[in-house]
GROMACS .gro file of C-alpha atoms in nm:
model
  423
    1UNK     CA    1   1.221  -1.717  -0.356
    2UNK     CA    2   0.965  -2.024  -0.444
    3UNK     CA    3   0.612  -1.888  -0.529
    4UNK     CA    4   0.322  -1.992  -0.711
    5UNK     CA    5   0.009  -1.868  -0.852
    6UNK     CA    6  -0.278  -2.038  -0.959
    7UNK     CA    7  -0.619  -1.961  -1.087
    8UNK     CA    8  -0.858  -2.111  -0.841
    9UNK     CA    9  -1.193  -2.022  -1.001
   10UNK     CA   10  -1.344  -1.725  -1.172
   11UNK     CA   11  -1.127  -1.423  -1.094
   12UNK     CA   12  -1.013  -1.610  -0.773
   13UNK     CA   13  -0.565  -1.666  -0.757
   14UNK     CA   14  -0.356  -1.814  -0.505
   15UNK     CA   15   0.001  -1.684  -0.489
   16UNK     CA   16   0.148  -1.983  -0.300
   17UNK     CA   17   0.469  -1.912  -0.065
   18UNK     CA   18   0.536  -2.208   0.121
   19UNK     CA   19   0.788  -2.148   0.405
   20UNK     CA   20   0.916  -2.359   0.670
   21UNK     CA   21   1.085  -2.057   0.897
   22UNK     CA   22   0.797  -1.898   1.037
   23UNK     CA   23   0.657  -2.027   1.363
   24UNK     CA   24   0.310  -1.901   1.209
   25UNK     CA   25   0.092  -1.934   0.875
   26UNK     CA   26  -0.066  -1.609   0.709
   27UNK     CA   27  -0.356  -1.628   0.522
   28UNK     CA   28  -0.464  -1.331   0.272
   29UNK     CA   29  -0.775  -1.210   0.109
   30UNK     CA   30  -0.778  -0.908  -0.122
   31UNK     CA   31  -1.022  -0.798  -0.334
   32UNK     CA   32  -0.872  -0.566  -0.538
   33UNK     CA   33  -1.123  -0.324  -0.748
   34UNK     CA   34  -1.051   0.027  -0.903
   35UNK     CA   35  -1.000   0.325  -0.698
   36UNK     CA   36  -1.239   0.598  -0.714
   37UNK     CA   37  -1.375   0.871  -0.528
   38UNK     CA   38  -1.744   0.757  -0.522
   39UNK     CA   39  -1.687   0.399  -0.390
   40UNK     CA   40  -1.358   0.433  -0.225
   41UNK     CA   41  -1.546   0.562   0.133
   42UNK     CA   42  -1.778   0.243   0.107
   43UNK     CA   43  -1.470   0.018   0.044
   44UNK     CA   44  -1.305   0.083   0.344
   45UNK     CA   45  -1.623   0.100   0.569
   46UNK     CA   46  -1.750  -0.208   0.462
   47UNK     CA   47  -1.413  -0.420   0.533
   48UNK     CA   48  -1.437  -0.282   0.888
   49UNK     CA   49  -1.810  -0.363   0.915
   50UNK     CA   50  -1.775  -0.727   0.786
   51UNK     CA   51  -1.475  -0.810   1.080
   52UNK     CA   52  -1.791  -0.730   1.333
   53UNK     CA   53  -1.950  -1.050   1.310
   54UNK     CA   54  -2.069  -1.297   1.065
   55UNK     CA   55  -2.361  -1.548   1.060
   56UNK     CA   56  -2.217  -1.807   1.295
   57UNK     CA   57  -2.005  -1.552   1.546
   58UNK     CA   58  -2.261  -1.279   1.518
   59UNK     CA   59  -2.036  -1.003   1.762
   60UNK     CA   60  -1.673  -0.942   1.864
   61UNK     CA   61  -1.738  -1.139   2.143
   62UNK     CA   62  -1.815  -1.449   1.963
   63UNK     CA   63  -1.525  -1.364   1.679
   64UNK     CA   64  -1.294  -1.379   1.977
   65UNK     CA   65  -1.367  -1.686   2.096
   66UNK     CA   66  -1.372  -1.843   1.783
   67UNK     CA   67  -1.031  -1.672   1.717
   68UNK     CA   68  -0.881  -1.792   2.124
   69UNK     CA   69  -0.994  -2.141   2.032
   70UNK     CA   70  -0.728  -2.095   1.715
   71UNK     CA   71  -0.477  -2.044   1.975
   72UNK     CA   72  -0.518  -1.660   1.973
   73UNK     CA   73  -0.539  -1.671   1.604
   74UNK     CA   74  -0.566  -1.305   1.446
   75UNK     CA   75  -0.765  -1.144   1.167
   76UNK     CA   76  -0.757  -0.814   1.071
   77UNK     CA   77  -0.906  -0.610   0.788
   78UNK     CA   78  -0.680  -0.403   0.552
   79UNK     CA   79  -0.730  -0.085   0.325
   80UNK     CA   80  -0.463  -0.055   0.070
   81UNK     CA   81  -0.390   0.135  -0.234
   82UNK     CA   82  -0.195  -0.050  -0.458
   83UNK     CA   83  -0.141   0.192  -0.785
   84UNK     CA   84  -0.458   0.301  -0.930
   85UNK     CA   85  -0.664   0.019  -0.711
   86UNK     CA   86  -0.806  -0.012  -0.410
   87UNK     CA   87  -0.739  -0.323  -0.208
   88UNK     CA   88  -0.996  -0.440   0.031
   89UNK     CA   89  -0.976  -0.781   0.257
   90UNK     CA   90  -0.852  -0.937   0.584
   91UNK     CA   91  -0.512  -1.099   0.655
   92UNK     CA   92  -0.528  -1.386   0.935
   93UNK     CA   93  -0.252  -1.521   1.152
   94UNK     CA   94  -0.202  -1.806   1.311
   95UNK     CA   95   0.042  -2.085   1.448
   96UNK     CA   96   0.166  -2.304   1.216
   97UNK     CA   97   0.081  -2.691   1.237
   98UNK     CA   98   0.414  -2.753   1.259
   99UNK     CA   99   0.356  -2.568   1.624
  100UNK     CA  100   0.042  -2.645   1.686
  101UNK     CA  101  -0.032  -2.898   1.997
  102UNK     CA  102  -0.133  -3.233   1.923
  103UNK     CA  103  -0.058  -3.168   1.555
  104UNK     CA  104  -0.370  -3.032   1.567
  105UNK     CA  105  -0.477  -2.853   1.183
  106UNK     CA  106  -0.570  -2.505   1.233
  107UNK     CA  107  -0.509  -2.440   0.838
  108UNK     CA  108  -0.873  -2.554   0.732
  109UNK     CA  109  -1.077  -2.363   1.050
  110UNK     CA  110  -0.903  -2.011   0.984
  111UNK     CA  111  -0.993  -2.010   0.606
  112UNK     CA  112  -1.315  -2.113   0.683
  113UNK     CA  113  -1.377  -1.816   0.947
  114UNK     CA  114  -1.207  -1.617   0.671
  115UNK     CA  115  -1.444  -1.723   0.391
  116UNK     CA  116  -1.731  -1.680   0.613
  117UNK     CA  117  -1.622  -1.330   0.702
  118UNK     CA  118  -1.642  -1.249   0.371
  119UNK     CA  119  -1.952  -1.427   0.232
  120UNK     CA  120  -2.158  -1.441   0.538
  121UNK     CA  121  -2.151  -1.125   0.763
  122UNK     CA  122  -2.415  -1.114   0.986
  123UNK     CA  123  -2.728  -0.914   0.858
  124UNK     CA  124  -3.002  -0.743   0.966
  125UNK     CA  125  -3.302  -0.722   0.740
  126UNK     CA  126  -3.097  -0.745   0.432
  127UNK     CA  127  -2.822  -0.507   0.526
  128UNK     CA  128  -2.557  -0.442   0.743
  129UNK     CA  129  -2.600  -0.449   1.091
  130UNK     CA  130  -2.702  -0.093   1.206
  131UNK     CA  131  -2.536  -0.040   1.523
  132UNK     CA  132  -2.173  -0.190   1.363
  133UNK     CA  133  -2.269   0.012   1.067
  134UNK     CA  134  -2.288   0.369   1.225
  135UNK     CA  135  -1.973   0.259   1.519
  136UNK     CA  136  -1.743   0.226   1.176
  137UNK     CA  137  -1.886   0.480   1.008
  138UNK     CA  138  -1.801   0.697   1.290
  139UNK     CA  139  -1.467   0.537   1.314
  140UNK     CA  140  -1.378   0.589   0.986
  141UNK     CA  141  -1.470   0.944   0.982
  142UNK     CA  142  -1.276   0.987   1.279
  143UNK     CA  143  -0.982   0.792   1.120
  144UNK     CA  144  -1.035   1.060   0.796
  145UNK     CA  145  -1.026   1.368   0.991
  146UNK     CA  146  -0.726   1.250   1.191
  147UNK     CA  147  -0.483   1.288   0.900
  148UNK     CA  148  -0.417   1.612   0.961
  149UNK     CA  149  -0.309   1.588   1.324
  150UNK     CA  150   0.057   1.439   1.090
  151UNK     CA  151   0.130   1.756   0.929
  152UNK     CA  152   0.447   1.546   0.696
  153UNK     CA  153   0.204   1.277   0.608
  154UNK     CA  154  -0.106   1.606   0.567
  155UNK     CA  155   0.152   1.758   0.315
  156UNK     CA  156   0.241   1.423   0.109
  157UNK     CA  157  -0.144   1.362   0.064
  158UNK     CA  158  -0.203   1.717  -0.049
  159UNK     CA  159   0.041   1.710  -0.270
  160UNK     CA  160  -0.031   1.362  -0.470
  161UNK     CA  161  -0.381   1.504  -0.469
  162UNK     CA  162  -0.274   1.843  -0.643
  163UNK     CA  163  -0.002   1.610  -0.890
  164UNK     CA  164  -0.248   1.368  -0.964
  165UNK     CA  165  -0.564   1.570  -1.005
  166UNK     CA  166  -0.812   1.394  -1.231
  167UNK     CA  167  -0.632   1.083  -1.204
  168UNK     CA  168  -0.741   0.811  -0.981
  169UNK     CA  169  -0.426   0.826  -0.778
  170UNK     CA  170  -0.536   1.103  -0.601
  171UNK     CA  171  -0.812   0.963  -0.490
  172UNK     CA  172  -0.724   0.866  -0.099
  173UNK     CA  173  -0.761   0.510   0.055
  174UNK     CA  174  -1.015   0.546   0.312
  175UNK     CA  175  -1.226   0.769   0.064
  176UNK     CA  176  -1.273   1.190   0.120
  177UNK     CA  177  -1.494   1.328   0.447
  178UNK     CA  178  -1.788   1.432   0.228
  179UNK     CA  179  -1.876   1.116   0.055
  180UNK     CA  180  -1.836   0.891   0.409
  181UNK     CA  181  -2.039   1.126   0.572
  182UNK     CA  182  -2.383   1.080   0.325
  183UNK     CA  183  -2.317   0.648   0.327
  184UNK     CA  184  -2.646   0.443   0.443
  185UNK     CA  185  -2.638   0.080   0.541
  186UNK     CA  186  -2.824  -0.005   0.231
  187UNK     CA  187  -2.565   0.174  -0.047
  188UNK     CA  188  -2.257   0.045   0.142
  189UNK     CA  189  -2.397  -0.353   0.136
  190UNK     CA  190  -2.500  -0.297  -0.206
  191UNK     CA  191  -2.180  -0.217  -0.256
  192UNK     CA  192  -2.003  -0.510  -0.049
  193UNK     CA  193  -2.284  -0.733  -0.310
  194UNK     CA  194  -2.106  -0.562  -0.612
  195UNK     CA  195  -1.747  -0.619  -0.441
  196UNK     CA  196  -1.690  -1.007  -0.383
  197UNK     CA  197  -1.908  -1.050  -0.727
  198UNK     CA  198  -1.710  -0.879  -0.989
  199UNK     CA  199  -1.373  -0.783  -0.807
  200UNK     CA  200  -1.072  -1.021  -0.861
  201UNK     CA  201  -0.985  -1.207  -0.522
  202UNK     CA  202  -0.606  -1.235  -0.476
  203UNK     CA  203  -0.537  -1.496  -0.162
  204UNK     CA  204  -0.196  -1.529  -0.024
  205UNK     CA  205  -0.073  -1.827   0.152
  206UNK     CA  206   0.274  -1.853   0.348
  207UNK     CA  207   0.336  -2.133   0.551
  208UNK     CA  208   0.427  -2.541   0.577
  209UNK     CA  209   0.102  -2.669   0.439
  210UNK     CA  210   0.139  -2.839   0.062
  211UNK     CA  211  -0.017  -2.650  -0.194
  212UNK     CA  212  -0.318  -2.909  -0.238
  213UNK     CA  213  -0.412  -2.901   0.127
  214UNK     CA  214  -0.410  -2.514   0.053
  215UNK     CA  215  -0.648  -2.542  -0.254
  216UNK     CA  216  -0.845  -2.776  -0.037
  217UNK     CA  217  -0.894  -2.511   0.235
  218UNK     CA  218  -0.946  -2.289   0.026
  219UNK     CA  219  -1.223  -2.397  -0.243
  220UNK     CA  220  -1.444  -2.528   0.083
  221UNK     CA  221  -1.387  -2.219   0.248
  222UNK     CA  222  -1.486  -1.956  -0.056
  223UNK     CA  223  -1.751  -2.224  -0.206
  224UNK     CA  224  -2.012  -1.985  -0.174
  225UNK     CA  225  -1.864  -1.683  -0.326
  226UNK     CA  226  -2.062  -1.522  -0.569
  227UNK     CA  227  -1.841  -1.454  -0.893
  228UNK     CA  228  -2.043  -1.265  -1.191
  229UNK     CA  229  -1.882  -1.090  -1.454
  230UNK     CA  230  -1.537  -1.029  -1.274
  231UNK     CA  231  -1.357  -0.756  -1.375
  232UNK     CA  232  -0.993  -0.761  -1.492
  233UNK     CA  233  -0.713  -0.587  -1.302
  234UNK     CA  234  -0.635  -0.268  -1.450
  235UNK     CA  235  -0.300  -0.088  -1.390
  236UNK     CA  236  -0.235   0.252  -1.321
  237UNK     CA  237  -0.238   0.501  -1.605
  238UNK     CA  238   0.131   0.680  -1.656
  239UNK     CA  239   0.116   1.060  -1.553
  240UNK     CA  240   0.156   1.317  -1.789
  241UNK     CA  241   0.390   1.590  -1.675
  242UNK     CA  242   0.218   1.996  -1.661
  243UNK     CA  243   0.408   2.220  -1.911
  244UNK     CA  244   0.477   2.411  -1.637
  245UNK     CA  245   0.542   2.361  -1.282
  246UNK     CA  246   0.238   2.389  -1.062
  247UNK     CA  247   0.260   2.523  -0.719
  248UNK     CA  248  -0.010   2.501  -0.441
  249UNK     CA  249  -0.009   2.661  -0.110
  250UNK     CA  250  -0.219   2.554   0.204
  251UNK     CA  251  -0.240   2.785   0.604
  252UNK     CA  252  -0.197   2.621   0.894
  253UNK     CA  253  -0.192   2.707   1.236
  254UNK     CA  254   0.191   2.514   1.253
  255UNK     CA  255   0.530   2.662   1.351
  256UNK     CA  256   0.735   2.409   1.109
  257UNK     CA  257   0.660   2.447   0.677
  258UNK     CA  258   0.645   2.135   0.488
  259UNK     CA  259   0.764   2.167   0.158
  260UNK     CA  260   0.661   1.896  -0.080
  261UNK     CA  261   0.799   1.830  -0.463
  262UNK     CA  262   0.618   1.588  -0.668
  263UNK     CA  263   0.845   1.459  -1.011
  264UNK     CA  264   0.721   1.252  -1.269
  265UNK     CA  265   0.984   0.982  -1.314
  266UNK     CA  266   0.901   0.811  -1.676
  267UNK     CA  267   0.970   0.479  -1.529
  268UNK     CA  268   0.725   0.254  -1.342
  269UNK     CA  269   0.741  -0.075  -1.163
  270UNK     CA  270   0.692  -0.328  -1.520
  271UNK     CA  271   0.993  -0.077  -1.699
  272UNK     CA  272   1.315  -0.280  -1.741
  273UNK     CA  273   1.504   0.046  -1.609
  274UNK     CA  274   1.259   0.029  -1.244
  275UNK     CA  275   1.596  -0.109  -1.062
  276UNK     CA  276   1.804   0.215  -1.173
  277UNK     CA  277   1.532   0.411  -1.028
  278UNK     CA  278   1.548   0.243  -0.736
  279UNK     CA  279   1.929   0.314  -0.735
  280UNK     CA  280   1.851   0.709  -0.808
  281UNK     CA  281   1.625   0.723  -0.541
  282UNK     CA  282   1.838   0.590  -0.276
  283UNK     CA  283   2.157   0.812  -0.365
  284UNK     CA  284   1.933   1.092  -0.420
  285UNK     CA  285   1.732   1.129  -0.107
  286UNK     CA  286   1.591   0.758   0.024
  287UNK     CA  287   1.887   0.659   0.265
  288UNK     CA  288   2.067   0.840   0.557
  289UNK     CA  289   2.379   0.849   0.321
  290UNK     CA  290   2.182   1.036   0.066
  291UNK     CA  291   2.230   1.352  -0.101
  292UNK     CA  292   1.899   1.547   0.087
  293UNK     CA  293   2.033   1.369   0.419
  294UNK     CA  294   2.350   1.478   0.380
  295UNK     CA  295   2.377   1.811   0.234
  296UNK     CA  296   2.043   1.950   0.212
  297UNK     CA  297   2.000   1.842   0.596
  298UNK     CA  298   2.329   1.811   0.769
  299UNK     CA  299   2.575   2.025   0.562
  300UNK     CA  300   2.364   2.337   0.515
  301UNK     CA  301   2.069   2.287   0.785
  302UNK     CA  302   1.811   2.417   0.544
  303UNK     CA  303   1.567   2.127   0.648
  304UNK     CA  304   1.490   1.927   0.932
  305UNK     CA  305   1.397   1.654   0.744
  306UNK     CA  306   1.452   1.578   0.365
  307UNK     CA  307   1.390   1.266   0.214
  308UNK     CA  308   1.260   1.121  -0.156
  309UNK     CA  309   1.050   0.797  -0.179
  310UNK     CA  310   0.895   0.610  -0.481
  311UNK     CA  311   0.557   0.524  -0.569
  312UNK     CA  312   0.605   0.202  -0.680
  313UNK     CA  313   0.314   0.179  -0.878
  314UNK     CA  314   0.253   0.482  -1.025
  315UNK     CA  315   0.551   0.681  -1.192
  316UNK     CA  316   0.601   0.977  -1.010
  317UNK     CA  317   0.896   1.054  -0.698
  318UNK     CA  318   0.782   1.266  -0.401
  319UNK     CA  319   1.039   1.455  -0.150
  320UNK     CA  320   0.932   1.584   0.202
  321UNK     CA  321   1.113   1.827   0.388
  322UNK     CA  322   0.976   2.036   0.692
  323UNK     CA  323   1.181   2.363   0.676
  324UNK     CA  324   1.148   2.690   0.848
  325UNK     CA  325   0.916   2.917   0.680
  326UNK     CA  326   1.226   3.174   0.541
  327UNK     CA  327   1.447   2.913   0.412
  328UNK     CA  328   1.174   2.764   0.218
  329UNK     CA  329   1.334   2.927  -0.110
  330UNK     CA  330   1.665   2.804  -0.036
  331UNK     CA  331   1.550   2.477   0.054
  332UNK     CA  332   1.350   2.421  -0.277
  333UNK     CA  333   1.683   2.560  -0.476
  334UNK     CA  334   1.893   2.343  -0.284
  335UNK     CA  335   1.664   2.033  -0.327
  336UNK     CA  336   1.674   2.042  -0.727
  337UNK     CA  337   2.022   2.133  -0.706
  338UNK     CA  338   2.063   1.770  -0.596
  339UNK     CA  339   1.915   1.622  -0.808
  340UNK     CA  340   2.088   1.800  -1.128
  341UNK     CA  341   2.367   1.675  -0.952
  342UNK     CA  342   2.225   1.289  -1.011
  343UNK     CA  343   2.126   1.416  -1.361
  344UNK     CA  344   2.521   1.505  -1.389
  345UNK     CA  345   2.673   1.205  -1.275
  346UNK     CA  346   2.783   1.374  -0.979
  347UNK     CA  347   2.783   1.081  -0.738
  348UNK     CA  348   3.102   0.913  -0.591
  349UNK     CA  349   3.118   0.507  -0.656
  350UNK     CA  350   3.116   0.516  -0.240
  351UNK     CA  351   2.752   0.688  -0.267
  352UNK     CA  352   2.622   0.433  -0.555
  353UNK     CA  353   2.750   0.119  -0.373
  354UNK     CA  354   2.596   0.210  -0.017
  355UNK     CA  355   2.269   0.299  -0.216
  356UNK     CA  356   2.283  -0.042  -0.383
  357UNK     CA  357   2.359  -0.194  -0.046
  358UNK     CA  358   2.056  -0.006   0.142
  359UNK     CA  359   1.808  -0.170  -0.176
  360UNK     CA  360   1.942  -0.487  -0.149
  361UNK     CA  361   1.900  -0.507   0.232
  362UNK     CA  362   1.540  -0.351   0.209
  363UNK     CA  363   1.452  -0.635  -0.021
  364UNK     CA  364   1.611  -0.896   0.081
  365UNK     CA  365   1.461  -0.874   0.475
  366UNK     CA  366   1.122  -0.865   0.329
  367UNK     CA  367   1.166  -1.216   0.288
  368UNK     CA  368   1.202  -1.235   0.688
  369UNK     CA  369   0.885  -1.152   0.725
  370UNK     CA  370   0.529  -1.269   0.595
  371UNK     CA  371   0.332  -0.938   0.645
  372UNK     CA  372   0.633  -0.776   0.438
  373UNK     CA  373   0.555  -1.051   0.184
  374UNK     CA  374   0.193  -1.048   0.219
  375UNK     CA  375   0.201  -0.707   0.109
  376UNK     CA  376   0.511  -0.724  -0.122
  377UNK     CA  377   0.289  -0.990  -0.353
  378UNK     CA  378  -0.038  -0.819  -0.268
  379UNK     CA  379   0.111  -0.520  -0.490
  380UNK     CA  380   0.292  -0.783  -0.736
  381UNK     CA  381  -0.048  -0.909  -0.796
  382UNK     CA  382  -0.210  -0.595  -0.863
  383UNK     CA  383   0.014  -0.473  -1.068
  384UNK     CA  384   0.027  -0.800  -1.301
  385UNK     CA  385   0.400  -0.902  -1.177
  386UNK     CA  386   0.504  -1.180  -1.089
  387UNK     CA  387   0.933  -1.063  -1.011
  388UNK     CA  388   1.008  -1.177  -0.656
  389UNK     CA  389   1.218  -0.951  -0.422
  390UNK     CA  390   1.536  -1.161  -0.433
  391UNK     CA  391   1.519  -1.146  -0.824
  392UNK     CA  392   1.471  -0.781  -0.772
  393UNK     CA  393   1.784  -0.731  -0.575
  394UNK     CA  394   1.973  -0.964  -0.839
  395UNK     CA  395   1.877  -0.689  -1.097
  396UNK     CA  396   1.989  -0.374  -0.858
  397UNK     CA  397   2.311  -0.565  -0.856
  398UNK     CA  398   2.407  -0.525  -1.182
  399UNK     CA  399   2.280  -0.224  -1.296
  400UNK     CA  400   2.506   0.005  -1.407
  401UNK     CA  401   2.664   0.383  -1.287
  402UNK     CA  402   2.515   0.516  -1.691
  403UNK     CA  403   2.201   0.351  -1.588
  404UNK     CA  404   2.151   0.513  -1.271
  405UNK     CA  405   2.229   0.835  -1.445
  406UNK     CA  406   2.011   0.770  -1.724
  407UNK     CA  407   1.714   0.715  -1.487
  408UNK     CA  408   1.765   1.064  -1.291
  409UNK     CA  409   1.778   1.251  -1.618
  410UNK     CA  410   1.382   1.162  -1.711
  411UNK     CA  411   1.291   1.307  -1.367
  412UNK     CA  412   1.107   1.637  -1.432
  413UNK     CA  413   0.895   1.815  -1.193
  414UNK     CA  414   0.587   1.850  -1.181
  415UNK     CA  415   0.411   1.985  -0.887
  416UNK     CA  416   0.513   2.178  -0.519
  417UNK     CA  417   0.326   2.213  -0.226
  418UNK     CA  418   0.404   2.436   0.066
  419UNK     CA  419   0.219   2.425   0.396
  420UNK     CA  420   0.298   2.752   0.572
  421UNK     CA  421   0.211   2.882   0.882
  422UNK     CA  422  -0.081   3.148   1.000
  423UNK     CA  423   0.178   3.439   1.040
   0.00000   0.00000   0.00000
């Protein structure tokens, strides 16, 4: 697909999708900064604190009435990890002019209630608001604590913080219990002060509007932006495989186990060889026609769930099963058995092709959807790619059956957690 990206001003881009489909225009802004444990908590409270209010719409009430007079415009803020960074912002919606009655503009008003949600939240005594501060605080503890309550999602966490330890990519989105729980008002806006100065602001733009209206919009809307000593994007750091396997062990009061296998894959998301991974993990355990699916799962009924996923931006494979607590052996046995059966070769041409045709698809309906390409290009741009996903597809087409091969054979495991039950 068509996109663009431009440097605005001082660690301020614009990736540019112009698209005539939609009925409605999105309009992104991401500060992307690195993750780490003692900021990551104040990150994700202060996004929710600044969508409270700002100078000129000082409470939800006034937001929303700024937002109905948009025509039920939308703006929401987002807390992403993107790789080894944390990415901070709001994402608005609303209609396109194309739509809009009267041909009335509505391209210039949203980015300037976005820009002013960002560089002028309401304040109180030179900090944050205190009764919006402690309702998100709360909020966000309550969001933190809540992750257990998904045991499959509990185990996946537990175990990229046990594969990852000492890296950043352990480090979790919303931040850890302990360090939310000691934030004051005063830290977290120092930190917000800190944020839109020196992080890099990635802004994402799909809709009809020409790309000079869009800078327009844009440079009145962010004209106040502090920018001091910006820091450059950094990418995630590759993970060095244990010499031997680690295995960690958590009790929980739950009548299912969830066993969890974390590989280190030797290929990330710049690596020419990224689309063979892709391929692996689709034949291996990413599609309903995949090896876990269907033998681990429906042949032998070791699991009731088995599945393998990339992260993208980091080099390492995770598979999730939930299993009974006596067939966790078998299940683990079973699991690697599949995948020295990828290492092998051991994979029909039927298997590769409907794995190639599940990628494809996946990509290609991303571009059916702006918040799928919002967040596509959000990760492109943290990452320092610029590949769009049609161009992606056109490489998982012609990659190769040796390839595919090739790319399970660096897979080497590194980590496995078991959550096991109180009996």
């Amino acid at each position: 697909m068509e996109a663009t990206r431009i440097r605005l001003a001082e660690g301020v881009h614009l990736t540019y999708l112009p698209a005539r489909k939609f009925k409605t225009s999105l309009l992104s802004a991401q500060f992307v900064t690195p993750l780490r444990r003692e900021t990551a908590g104040a990150n994700a409270l202060l996004a929710a604190v600044l969508r409270r209010g700002t100078v000129s719409c000082p409470d939800m009430g006034a937001l929303s009435a700024k937002m109905d007079n948009l025509y039920d415009a939308s703006i929401d803020y987002t807390v992403r990890k993107k790789g080894e960074n944390q990415c901070v912002g709001f994402v608005a919606s609303f209609i396109d002019d194309r739509y809009a009655p009267g041909g009335e503009r509505l391209l210039e008003p949203a980015a300037a209630l976005l820009g002013e949600l960002i560089c002028d939240p309401v304040t109180y005594h030179g900090r944050f608001v205190p009764e919006y501060f402690e309702s998100e605080k709360t909020n966000l503890l309550e969001a933190i604590r809540s992750l257990i309550n998904d045991k499959r999602d509990w185990a996946d966490s537990r175990l990229l913080r046990a594969l990852c330890d000492g890296e950043a990519y352990a480090v979790p989105r919303l931040g850890d219990e302990e360090t939310v729980d000691k934030l004051q008002a005063l830290k977290v806006y120092t930190q917000y002060r800190d944020l839109i100065s020196t992080a890099p602001l990635e802004i994402i733009y799909s809709g009809s509007a020409d790309l000079e209206r869009v800078k327009q919009a844009l440079a009145a809307a962010f004209a106040t932006l502090p920018r001091e000593e910006v820091r450059v994007i950094s990418t995630a750091a590759p993970h060095v495989c244990r010499e031997s396997v680690q295995h960690v062990e958590d009790v929980l009061d739950v009548t299912q186990g969830k066993l969890a296998m974390g590989f280190r894959t030797g290929i990330d998301a710049w690596d020419e060889d990224y689309p063979a991974l892709m391929l692996l993990n689709a034949v291996y355990g990413g599609t309903t026609t995949s090896k876990l699916f269907l033998n681990v799962r429906e042949k032998l009924s070791l699991c009731y769930y088995a599945s393998s996923g990339l992260m993208k931006y980091k080099d390492v494979m995770l598979v999730s099963s939930g299993v009974e607590f006596s067939k966790v052996g078998q299940a683990q046995d079973e699991i690697l058995a599949q995948l020295q059966a990828c290492k092998d070769g051991g994979f029909t041409d039927d298997e590769l092709e409907w794995a190639r045709r599940s990628v494809v698809s996946t990509l290609m309906t991303t571009l059916d959807a702006q918040s799928r390409l919002e967040d596509y290009w959000l990760g492109q741009a943290a990452a320092g790619l610029t590949e769009a996903p049609d161009e992606l597809a056109q490489r998982v087409e012609r990659t190769t059956r040796a390839q595919v091969q090739a790319a399970a054979q660096k897979l080497a495991l590194d980590t496995v957690y078991f959550l096991k039950g109180k009996e």
